[in-house]
């Protein structure tokens, strides 16, 4: 009775604030309980409902820089109202890509534990390879609603190979893994993308970081060169997360309509 009287005695605005805090606390406790019990919240079978978009997780490229992806994340939030998170990769983003995939897996598990109906992933550059590792080895094929990769060196990049040759011992683990023909990439090539997972791989023909640019092509995905859609677009590798045309293509790909290759350049 005293609690009821106290509750009635506070203002509606304060009730709303206290209710919101309680919801957050309950979600956090639930996530902690799930982790402690060893039970996974993320689905281990089936596929997410395409009509129920959830949070968008963005995976940085080699070196872990977040600035450009922060801009893309803000644009996605503004346009869709969905929550977005740019991941902080283990170490400095040059370590083992398998360990980086585990960081993504943890973020996905956290999102589902907090009640997300699904998760979308955007992987930029080496972050696209991380996304592919997660799908192939961490259950992402059952947990991702959609995946978008931007300039991802799925078959490696000559830059990594050159770096290792020019500076012996100066090519970190991720650099070695991103060299064409690396053991990791050869293994991934044998692991096709699930037919049930909508995946857009977008790259620019002006890429001088991922060479050749067509290294971004991956079997089972909707593969698109930016210039096929926007002839004359001069976006380079580093421009992909912030280029207006790319942003519009990403927003379209993260929608609920069937994922198809864009036919129009939608940037203003």
PDB file of C-alpha atoms in Angstrom:
ATOM      1  CA  UNK A   1       0.000   0.000   0.000  1.00  0.00           C
ATOM      2  CA  UNK A   2       2.801   2.440   0.890  1.00  0.00           C
ATOM      3  CA  UNK A   3       4.545   1.751  -2.433  1.00  0.00           C
ATOM      4  CA  UNK A   4       1.284   2.325  -4.328  1.00  0.00           C
ATOM      5  CA  UNK A   5       0.689   5.603  -2.502  1.00  0.00           C
ATOM      6  CA  UNK A   6       4.271   6.693  -3.156  1.00  0.00           C
ATOM      7  CA  UNK A   7       3.961   5.839  -6.874  1.00  0.00           C
ATOM      8  CA  UNK A   8       0.729   7.816  -7.187  1.00  0.00           C
ATOM      9  CA  UNK A   9       2.336  10.734  -5.418  1.00  0.00           C
ATOM     10  CA  UNK A  10       5.127  11.321  -7.952  1.00  0.00           C
ATOM     11  CA  UNK A  11       4.712  13.259 -11.160  1.00  0.00           C
ATOM     12  CA  UNK A  12       3.926  11.483 -14.505  1.00  0.00           C
ATOM     13  CA  UNK A  13       7.240  12.700 -15.909  1.00  0.00           C
ATOM     14  CA  UNK A  14       9.191  11.165 -13.028  1.00  0.00           C
ATOM     15  CA  UNK A  15       7.214   7.917 -13.361  1.00  0.00           C
ATOM     16  CA  UNK A  16       8.247   7.728 -17.039  1.00  0.00           C
ATOM     17  CA  UNK A  17      11.891   8.318 -16.152  1.00  0.00           C
ATOM     18  CA  UNK A  18      11.865   5.638 -13.432  1.00  0.00           C
ATOM     19  CA  UNK A  19      10.116   3.179 -15.751  1.00  0.00           C
ATOM     20  CA  UNK A  20      12.727   3.752 -18.459  1.00  0.00           C
ATOM     21  CA  UNK A  21      15.557   3.182 -15.996  1.00  0.00           C
ATOM     22  CA  UNK A  22      13.885  -0.019 -14.788  1.00  0.00           C
ATOM     23  CA  UNK A  23      13.599  -1.337 -18.360  1.00  0.00           C
ATOM     24  CA  UNK A  24      17.310  -0.731 -18.974  1.00  0.00           C
ATOM     25  CA  UNK A  25      18.256  -2.415 -15.704  1.00  0.00           C
ATOM     26  CA  UNK A  26      16.072  -5.438 -16.437  1.00  0.00           C
ATOM     27  CA  UNK A  27      17.624  -5.797 -19.918  1.00  0.00           C
ATOM     28  CA  UNK A  28      21.126  -5.580 -18.474  1.00  0.00           C
ATOM     29  CA  UNK A  29      20.329  -8.144 -15.777  1.00  0.00           C
ATOM     30  CA  UNK A  30      18.824 -10.477 -18.372  1.00  0.00           C
ATOM     31  CA  UNK A  31      21.910 -10.186 -20.577  1.00  0.00           C
ATOM     32  CA  UNK A  32      24.155 -10.893 -17.595  1.00  0.00           C
ATOM     33  CA  UNK A  33      22.067 -13.871 -16.550  1.00  0.00           C
ATOM     34  CA  UNK A  34      22.163 -15.313 -20.059  1.00  0.00           C
ATOM     35  CA  UNK A  35      25.944 -14.924 -20.197  1.00  0.00           C
ATOM     36  CA  UNK A  36      26.369 -16.486 -16.772  1.00  0.00           C
ATOM     37  CA  UNK A  37      24.163 -19.454 -17.608  1.00  0.00           C
ATOM     38  CA  UNK A  38      25.971 -20.127 -20.860  1.00  0.00           C
ATOM     39  CA  UNK A  39      22.717 -19.866 -22.802  1.00  0.00           C
ATOM     40  CA  UNK A  40      22.977 -18.008 -26.084  1.00  0.00           C
ATOM     41  CA  UNK A  41      20.360 -15.397 -26.918  1.00  0.00           C
ATOM     42  CA  UNK A  42      21.347 -15.234 -30.590  1.00  0.00           C
ATOM     43  CA  UNK A  43      19.558 -17.844 -32.733  1.00  0.00           C
ATOM     44  CA  UNK A  44      21.530 -20.931 -33.712  1.00  0.00           C
ATOM     45  CA  UNK A  45      19.084 -22.109 -36.367  1.00  0.00           C
ATOM     46  CA  UNK A  46      16.713 -20.591 -38.911  1.00  0.00           C
ATOM     47  CA  UNK A  47      16.986 -17.055 -40.240  1.00  0.00           C
ATOM     48  CA  UNK A  48      15.782 -13.657 -38.959  1.00  0.00           C
ATOM     49  CA  UNK A  49      12.545 -12.178 -40.268  1.00  0.00           C
ATOM     50  CA  UNK A  50      13.357  -9.811 -43.149  1.00  0.00           C
ATOM     51  CA  UNK A  51      10.451  -7.602 -42.097  1.00  0.00           C
ATOM     52  CA  UNK A  52      11.886  -6.972 -38.629  1.00  0.00           C
ATOM     53  CA  UNK A  53      15.050  -4.852 -38.944  1.00  0.00           C
ATOM     54  CA  UNK A  54      17.083  -4.516 -35.773  1.00  0.00           C
ATOM     55  CA  UNK A  55      20.354  -2.822 -34.834  1.00  0.00           C
ATOM     56  CA  UNK A  56      23.101  -2.233 -37.386  1.00  0.00           C
ATOM     57  CA  UNK A  57      26.660  -3.171 -36.397  1.00  0.00           C
ATOM     58  CA  UNK A  58      29.480  -1.602 -38.411  1.00  0.00           C
ATOM     59  CA  UNK A  59      32.885  -3.295 -38.567  1.00  0.00           C
ATOM     60  CA  UNK A  60      35.946  -1.098 -39.271  1.00  0.00           C
ATOM     61  CA  UNK A  61      38.702  -1.981 -41.692  1.00  0.00           C
ATOM     62  CA  UNK A  62      42.383  -2.701 -41.187  1.00  0.00           C
ATOM     63  CA  UNK A  63      43.730  -0.556 -38.359  1.00  0.00           C
ATOM     64  CA  UNK A  64      40.324  -0.215 -36.697  1.00  0.00           C
ATOM     65  CA  UNK A  65      39.692   3.449 -37.606  1.00  0.00           C
ATOM     66  CA  UNK A  66      36.125   4.465 -36.722  1.00  0.00           C
ATOM     67  CA  UNK A  67      35.792   8.039 -38.003  1.00  0.00           C
ATOM     68  CA  UNK A  68      34.326   7.390 -41.451  1.00  0.00           C
ATOM     69  CA  UNK A  69      32.047   4.630 -40.185  1.00  0.00           C
ATOM     70  CA  UNK A  70      30.793   6.927 -37.423  1.00  0.00           C
ATOM     71  CA  UNK A  71      29.470   9.183 -40.183  1.00  0.00           C
ATOM     72  CA  UNK A  72      27.768   6.296 -41.950  1.00  0.00           C
ATOM     73  CA  UNK A  73      26.305   5.059 -38.663  1.00  0.00           C
ATOM     74  CA  UNK A  74      24.883   8.517 -37.942  1.00  0.00           C
ATOM     75  CA  UNK A  75      23.312   8.650 -41.401  1.00  0.00           C
ATOM     76  CA  UNK A  76      21.703   5.239 -40.917  1.00  0.00           C
ATOM     77  CA  UNK A  77      20.291   6.309 -37.542  1.00  0.00           C
ATOM     78  CA  UNK A  78      18.970   9.537 -38.998  1.00  0.00           C
ATOM     79  CA  UNK A  79      17.343   7.882 -41.999  1.00  0.00           C
ATOM     80  CA  UNK A  80      15.907   4.777 -40.345  1.00  0.00           C
ATOM     81  CA  UNK A  81      15.700   5.417 -36.610  1.00  0.00           C
ATOM     82  CA  UNK A  82      17.560   2.161 -35.983  1.00  0.00           C
ATOM     83  CA  UNK A  83      20.309   1.891 -33.390  1.00  0.00           C
ATOM     84  CA  UNK A  84      23.825   1.618 -34.774  1.00  0.00           C
ATOM     85  CA  UNK A  85      27.183   0.708 -33.281  1.00  0.00           C
ATOM     86  CA  UNK A  86      30.681   0.994 -34.727  1.00  0.00           C
ATOM     87  CA  UNK A  87      32.681  -1.815 -33.169  1.00  0.00           C
ATOM     88  CA  UNK A  88      35.997  -1.362 -31.418  1.00  0.00           C
ATOM     89  CA  UNK A  89      38.208  -4.134 -32.707  1.00  0.00           C
ATOM     90  CA  UNK A  90      40.566  -6.117 -30.513  1.00  0.00           C
ATOM     91  CA  UNK A  91      44.009  -4.542 -30.252  1.00  0.00           C
ATOM     92  CA  UNK A  92      44.647  -1.982 -32.953  1.00  0.00           C
ATOM     93  CA  UNK A  93      42.673  -3.679 -35.713  1.00  0.00           C
ATOM     94  CA  UNK A  94      45.738  -5.324 -37.243  1.00  0.00           C
ATOM     95  CA  UNK A  95      45.576  -8.545 -35.244  1.00  0.00           C
ATOM     96  CA  UNK A  96      44.099 -11.931 -36.081  1.00  0.00           C
ATOM     97  CA  UNK A  97      40.914 -11.534 -38.152  1.00  0.00           C
ATOM     98  CA  UNK A  98      39.482 -14.608 -36.435  1.00  0.00           C
ATOM     99  CA  UNK A  99      39.728 -12.813 -33.091  1.00  0.00           C
ATOM    100  CA  UNK A 100      38.105  -9.773 -34.652  1.00  0.00           C
ATOM    101  CA  UNK A 101      35.217 -11.986 -35.809  1.00  0.00           C
ATOM    102  CA  UNK A 102      34.812 -13.055 -32.174  1.00  0.00           C
ATOM    103  CA  UNK A 103      34.372  -9.371 -31.219  1.00  0.00           C
ATOM    104  CA  UNK A 104      31.571  -9.124 -33.774  1.00  0.00           C
ATOM    105  CA  UNK A 105      30.016 -12.335 -32.455  1.00  0.00           C
ATOM    106  CA  UNK A 106      29.996 -10.900 -28.918  1.00  0.00           C
ATOM    107  CA  UNK A 107      28.339  -7.680 -30.115  1.00  0.00           C
ATOM    108  CA  UNK A 108      25.651  -9.690 -31.929  1.00  0.00           C
ATOM    109  CA  UNK A 109      25.024 -11.843 -28.867  1.00  0.00           C
ATOM    110  CA  UNK A 110      24.704  -8.690 -26.777  1.00  0.00           C
ATOM    111  CA  UNK A 111      22.183  -7.189 -29.198  1.00  0.00           C
ATOM    112  CA  UNK A 112      19.991 -10.295 -29.136  1.00  0.00           C
ATOM    113  CA  UNK A 113      20.245 -10.524 -25.346  1.00  0.00           C
ATOM    114  CA  UNK A 114      18.845  -7.007 -25.192  1.00  0.00           C
ATOM    115  CA  UNK A 115      15.835  -8.018 -27.264  1.00  0.00           C
ATOM    116  CA  UNK A 116      16.844  -7.243 -30.849  1.00  0.00           C
ATOM    117  CA  UNK A 117      14.631  -9.017 -33.430  1.00  0.00           C
ATOM    118  CA  UNK A 118      17.544  -9.239 -35.861  1.00  0.00           C
ATOM    119  CA  UNK A 119      20.956  -7.756 -36.624  1.00  0.00           C
ATOM    120  CA  UNK A 120      22.404  -6.248 -39.799  1.00  0.00           C
ATOM    121  CA  UNK A 121      26.157  -5.973 -40.352  1.00  0.00           C
ATOM    122  CA  UNK A 122      28.094  -3.479 -42.475  1.00  0.00           C
ATOM    123  CA  UNK A 123      31.743  -4.413 -42.981  1.00  0.00           C
ATOM    124  CA  UNK A 124      34.166  -1.910 -44.466  1.00  0.00           C
ATOM    125  CA  UNK A 125      37.372  -3.106 -46.121  1.00  0.00           C
ATOM    126  CA  UNK A 126      38.941  -5.828 -43.942  1.00  0.00           C
ATOM    127  CA  UNK A 127      35.805  -5.543 -41.806  1.00  0.00           C
ATOM    128  CA  UNK A 128      33.996  -7.267 -44.662  1.00  0.00           C
ATOM    129  CA  UNK A 129      36.307 -10.265 -44.322  1.00  0.00           C
ATOM    130  CA  UNK A 130      35.610 -10.207 -40.578  1.00  0.00           C
ATOM    131  CA  UNK A 131      31.885 -10.306 -41.344  1.00  0.00           C
ATOM    132  CA  UNK A 132      32.406 -13.266 -43.633  1.00  0.00           C
ATOM    133  CA  UNK A 133      34.363 -15.110 -40.964  1.00  0.00           C
ATOM    134  CA  UNK A 134      31.571 -14.460 -38.485  1.00  0.00           C
ATOM    135  CA  UNK A 135      28.957 -15.792 -40.894  1.00  0.00           C
ATOM    136  CA  UNK A 136      30.998 -18.885 -41.740  1.00  0.00           C
ATOM    137  CA  UNK A 137      32.319 -19.787 -38.297  1.00  0.00           C
ATOM    138  CA  UNK A 138      30.394 -17.982 -35.570  1.00  0.00           C
ATOM    139  CA  UNK A 139      26.796 -18.737 -36.504  1.00  0.00           C
ATOM    140  CA  UNK A 140      26.232 -15.461 -38.324  1.00  0.00           C
ATOM    141  CA  UNK A 141      24.369 -17.253 -41.092  1.00  0.00           C
ATOM    142  CA  UNK A 142      21.494 -17.762 -38.637  1.00  0.00           C
ATOM    143  CA  UNK A 143      21.829 -14.393 -36.913  1.00  0.00           C
ATOM    144  CA  UNK A 144      22.353 -11.817 -39.668  1.00  0.00           C
ATOM    145  CA  UNK A 145      19.269 -10.438 -41.358  1.00  0.00           C
ATOM    146  CA  UNK A 146      21.448  -8.755 -43.997  1.00  0.00           C
ATOM    147  CA  UNK A 147      25.137  -8.084 -44.621  1.00  0.00           C
ATOM    148  CA  UNK A 148      26.659  -5.229 -46.626  1.00  0.00           C
ATOM    149  CA  UNK A 149      30.381  -5.118 -47.384  1.00  0.00           C
ATOM    150  CA  UNK A 150      32.230  -2.137 -48.820  1.00  0.00           C
ATOM    151  CA  UNK A 151      35.528  -2.591 -50.661  1.00  0.00           C
ATOM    152  CA  UNK A 152      36.216  -5.861 -48.852  1.00  0.00           C
ATOM    153  CA  UNK A 153      39.335  -7.786 -49.968  1.00  0.00           C
ATOM    154  CA  UNK A 154      37.592 -11.156 -50.026  1.00  0.00           C
ATOM    155  CA  UNK A 155      40.350 -12.587 -52.201  1.00  0.00           C
ATOM    156  CA  UNK A 156      43.106 -10.480 -50.665  1.00  0.00           C
ATOM    157  CA  UNK A 157      44.900  -7.382 -51.829  1.00  0.00           C
ATOM    158  CA  UNK A 158      48.225  -6.964 -53.556  1.00  0.00           C
ATOM    159  CA  UNK A 159      49.029  -4.189 -51.091  1.00  0.00           C
ATOM    160  CA  UNK A 160      49.233  -6.706 -48.244  1.00  0.00           C
ATOM    161  CA  UNK A 161      51.465  -8.987 -50.266  1.00  0.00           C
ATOM    162  CA  UNK A 162      53.733  -6.081 -51.203  1.00  0.00           C
ATOM    163  CA  UNK A 163      53.903  -4.901 -47.589  1.00  0.00           C
ATOM    164  CA  UNK A 164      55.057  -8.294 -46.430  1.00  0.00           C
ATOM    165  CA  UNK A 165      57.689  -8.501 -49.169  1.00  0.00           C
ATOM    166  CA  UNK A 166      59.078  -5.002 -48.684  1.00  0.00           C
ATOM    167  CA  UNK A 167      59.308  -5.119 -44.894  1.00  0.00           C
ATOM    168  CA  UNK A 168      60.055  -8.667 -43.716  1.00  0.00           C
ATOM    169  CA  UNK A 169      58.413  -9.164 -40.348  1.00  0.00           C
ATOM    170  CA  UNK A 170      56.654  -5.830 -40.659  1.00  0.00           C
ATOM    171  CA  UNK A 171      53.330  -7.252 -41.821  1.00  0.00           C
ATOM    172  CA  UNK A 172      51.018  -7.851 -38.807  1.00  0.00           C
ATOM    173  CA  UNK A 173      48.787 -10.902 -38.586  1.00  0.00           C
ATOM    174  CA  UNK A 174      45.819  -9.338 -40.402  1.00  0.00           C
ATOM    175  CA  UNK A 175      48.148  -8.102 -43.130  1.00  0.00           C
ATOM    176  CA  UNK A 176      49.445 -11.646 -43.673  1.00  0.00           C
ATOM    177  CA  UNK A 177      45.891 -12.987 -43.711  1.00  0.00           C
ATOM    178  CA  UNK A 178      44.837 -10.424 -46.336  1.00  0.00           C
ATOM    179  CA  UNK A 179      47.558 -11.361 -48.803  1.00  0.00           C
ATOM    180  CA  UNK A 180      46.160 -13.131 -51.894  1.00  0.00           C
ATOM    181  CA  UNK A 181      46.318 -16.889 -51.474  1.00  0.00           C
ATOM    182  CA  UNK A 182      46.690 -16.803 -47.680  1.00  0.00           C
ATOM    183  CA  UNK A 183      45.612 -19.920 -45.817  1.00  0.00           C
ATOM    184  CA  UNK A 184      42.703 -18.051 -44.241  1.00  0.00           C
ATOM    185  CA  UNK A 185      41.342 -16.743 -47.540  1.00  0.00           C
ATOM    186  CA  UNK A 186      41.721 -20.132 -49.204  1.00  0.00           C
ATOM    187  CA  UNK A 187      39.657 -21.691 -46.424  1.00  0.00           C
ATOM    188  CA  UNK A 188      36.999 -18.989 -46.682  1.00  0.00           C
ATOM    189  CA  UNK A 189      36.736 -19.516 -50.434  1.00  0.00           C
ATOM    190  CA  UNK A 190      35.515 -23.037 -49.685  1.00  0.00           C
ATOM    191  CA  UNK A 191      32.779 -21.765 -47.360  1.00  0.00           C
ATOM    192  CA  UNK A 192      29.955 -20.300 -49.457  1.00  0.00           C
ATOM    193  CA  UNK A 193      27.603 -17.625 -48.198  1.00  0.00           C
ATOM    194  CA  UNK A 194      24.276 -19.200 -47.135  1.00  0.00           C
ATOM    195  CA  UNK A 195      21.689 -18.910 -49.906  1.00  0.00           C
ATOM    196  CA  UNK A 196      19.219 -17.585 -47.335  1.00  0.00           C
ATOM    197  CA  UNK A 197      21.387 -14.603 -46.359  1.00  0.00           C
ATOM    198  CA  UNK A 198      20.927 -11.376 -48.382  1.00  0.00           C
ATOM    199  CA  UNK A 199      24.424  -9.956 -48.937  1.00  0.00           C
ATOM    200  CA  UNK A 200      25.515  -6.912 -50.937  1.00  0.00           C
ATOM    201  CA  UNK A 201      29.191  -6.540 -51.840  1.00  0.00           C
ATOM    202  CA  UNK A 202      29.909  -3.058 -53.178  1.00  0.00           C
ATOM    203  CA  UNK A 203      33.264  -1.739 -54.359  1.00  0.00           C
ATOM    204  CA  UNK A 204      34.761   1.099 -56.373  1.00  0.00           C
ATOM    205  CA  UNK A 205      36.759   0.667 -59.541  1.00  0.00           C
ATOM    206  CA  UNK A 206      38.927   3.567 -58.302  1.00  0.00           C
ATOM    207  CA  UNK A 207      40.236   1.462 -55.412  1.00  0.00           C
ATOM    208  CA  UNK A 208      44.014   1.587 -55.023  1.00  0.00           C
ATOM    209  CA  UNK A 209      44.043  -0.058 -51.591  1.00  0.00           C
ATOM    210  CA  UNK A 210      42.230  -3.268 -52.435  1.00  0.00           C
ATOM    211  CA  UNK A 211      43.871  -4.431 -55.628  1.00  0.00           C
ATOM    212  CA  UNK A 212      42.398  -5.591 -57.838  1.00  0.00           C
ATOM    213  CA  UNK A 213      39.129  -3.917 -56.786  1.00  0.00           C
ATOM    214  CA  UNK A 214      37.185  -6.967 -57.996  1.00  0.00           C
ATOM    215  CA  UNK A 215      38.671  -8.839 -55.039  1.00  0.00           C
ATOM    216  CA  UNK A 216      35.499  -7.699 -53.296  1.00  0.00           C
ATOM    217  CA  UNK A 217      33.428 -10.062 -55.441  1.00  0.00           C
ATOM    218  CA  UNK A 218      32.077 -12.994 -53.441  1.00  0.00           C
ATOM    219  CA  UNK A 219      30.040 -15.971 -54.603  1.00  0.00           C
ATOM    220  CA  UNK A 220      26.473 -15.894 -53.353  1.00  0.00           C
ATOM    221  CA  UNK A 221      26.316 -12.119 -52.880  1.00  0.00           C
ATOM    222  CA  UNK A 222      24.813  -9.351 -54.968  1.00  0.00           C
ATOM    223  CA  UNK A 223      28.084  -7.998 -56.406  1.00  0.00           C
ATOM    224  CA  UNK A 224      28.109  -4.394 -57.586  1.00  0.00           C
ATOM    225  CA  UNK A 225      30.824  -1.999 -58.737  1.00  0.00           C
ATOM    226  CA  UNK A 226      29.848   1.556 -57.774  1.00  0.00           C
ATOM    227  CA  UNK A 227      30.570   2.826 -61.276  1.00  0.00           C
ATOM    228  CA  UNK A 228      28.056   0.369 -62.710  1.00  0.00           C
ATOM    229  CA  UNK A 229      25.394   2.340 -60.890  1.00  0.00           C
ATOM    230  CA  UNK A 230      26.955   5.798 -60.860  1.00  0.00           C
ATOM    231  CA  UNK A 231      29.180   6.167 -63.948  1.00  0.00           C
ATOM    232  CA  UNK A 232      31.910   8.720 -63.421  1.00  0.00           C
ATOM    233  CA  UNK A 233      31.863   8.456 -59.623  1.00  0.00           C
ATOM    234  CA  UNK A 234      35.455   8.979 -58.477  1.00  0.00           C
ATOM    235  CA  UNK A 235      35.149   7.623 -54.947  1.00  0.00           C
ATOM    236  CA  UNK A 236      38.345   5.918 -53.809  1.00  0.00           C
ATOM    237  CA  UNK A 237      38.632   3.179 -51.193  1.00  0.00           C
ATOM    238  CA  UNK A 238      38.719   5.589 -48.265  1.00  0.00           C
ATOM    239  CA  UNK A 239      35.649   7.431 -49.569  1.00  0.00           C
ATOM    240  CA  UNK A 240      33.322   4.432 -49.544  1.00  0.00           C
ATOM    241  CA  UNK A 241      31.831   4.917 -46.035  1.00  0.00           C
ATOM    242  CA  UNK A 242      31.025   8.596 -46.635  1.00  0.00           C
ATOM    243  CA  UNK A 243      30.302   8.874 -50.369  1.00  0.00           C
ATOM    244  CA  UNK A 244      26.653  10.029 -50.768  1.00  0.00           C
ATOM    245  CA  UNK A 245      25.900   7.519 -53.535  1.00  0.00           C
ATOM    246  CA  UNK A 246      27.327   4.652 -51.487  1.00  0.00           C
ATOM    247  CA  UNK A 247      25.338   5.753 -48.447  1.00  0.00           C
ATOM    248  CA  UNK A 248      22.090   5.684 -50.421  1.00  0.00           C
ATOM    249  CA  UNK A 249      22.889   2.220 -51.759  1.00  0.00           C
ATOM    250  CA  UNK A 250      23.618   1.004 -48.229  1.00  0.00           C
ATOM    251  CA  UNK A 251      20.353   2.440 -46.919  1.00  0.00           C
ATOM    252  CA  UNK A 252      18.453   0.746 -49.709  1.00  0.00           C
ATOM    253  CA  UNK A 253      20.207  -2.565 -49.024  1.00  0.00           C
ATOM    254  CA  UNK A 254      19.318  -2.380 -45.316  1.00  0.00           C
ATOM    255  CA  UNK A 255      15.614  -2.026 -46.050  1.00  0.00           C
ATOM    256  CA  UNK A 256      12.931  -4.717 -46.085  1.00  0.00           C
ATOM    257  CA  UNK A 257      12.396  -5.090 -49.825  1.00  0.00           C
ATOM    258  CA  UNK A 258      14.254  -7.947 -51.570  1.00  0.00           C
ATOM    259  CA  UNK A 259      17.945  -7.141 -51.837  1.00  0.00           C
ATOM    260  CA  UNK A 260      18.794  -6.516 -55.484  1.00  0.00           C
ATOM    261  CA  UNK A 261      21.495  -4.699 -57.405  1.00  0.00           C
ATOM    262  CA  UNK A 262      20.669  -0.969 -57.532  1.00  0.00           C
ATOM    263  CA  UNK A 263      19.812   0.375 -60.952  1.00  0.00           C
ATOM    264  CA  UNK A 264      19.811   4.119 -60.288  1.00  0.00           C
ATOM    265  CA  UNK A 265      22.346   6.495 -58.775  1.00  0.00           C
ATOM    266  CA  UNK A 266      20.310   7.886 -55.882  1.00  0.00           C
ATOM    267  CA  UNK A 267      22.707  10.516 -54.522  1.00  0.00           C
ATOM    268  CA  UNK A 268      21.751  14.142 -54.924  1.00  0.00           C
TER     269      UNK A 268
END
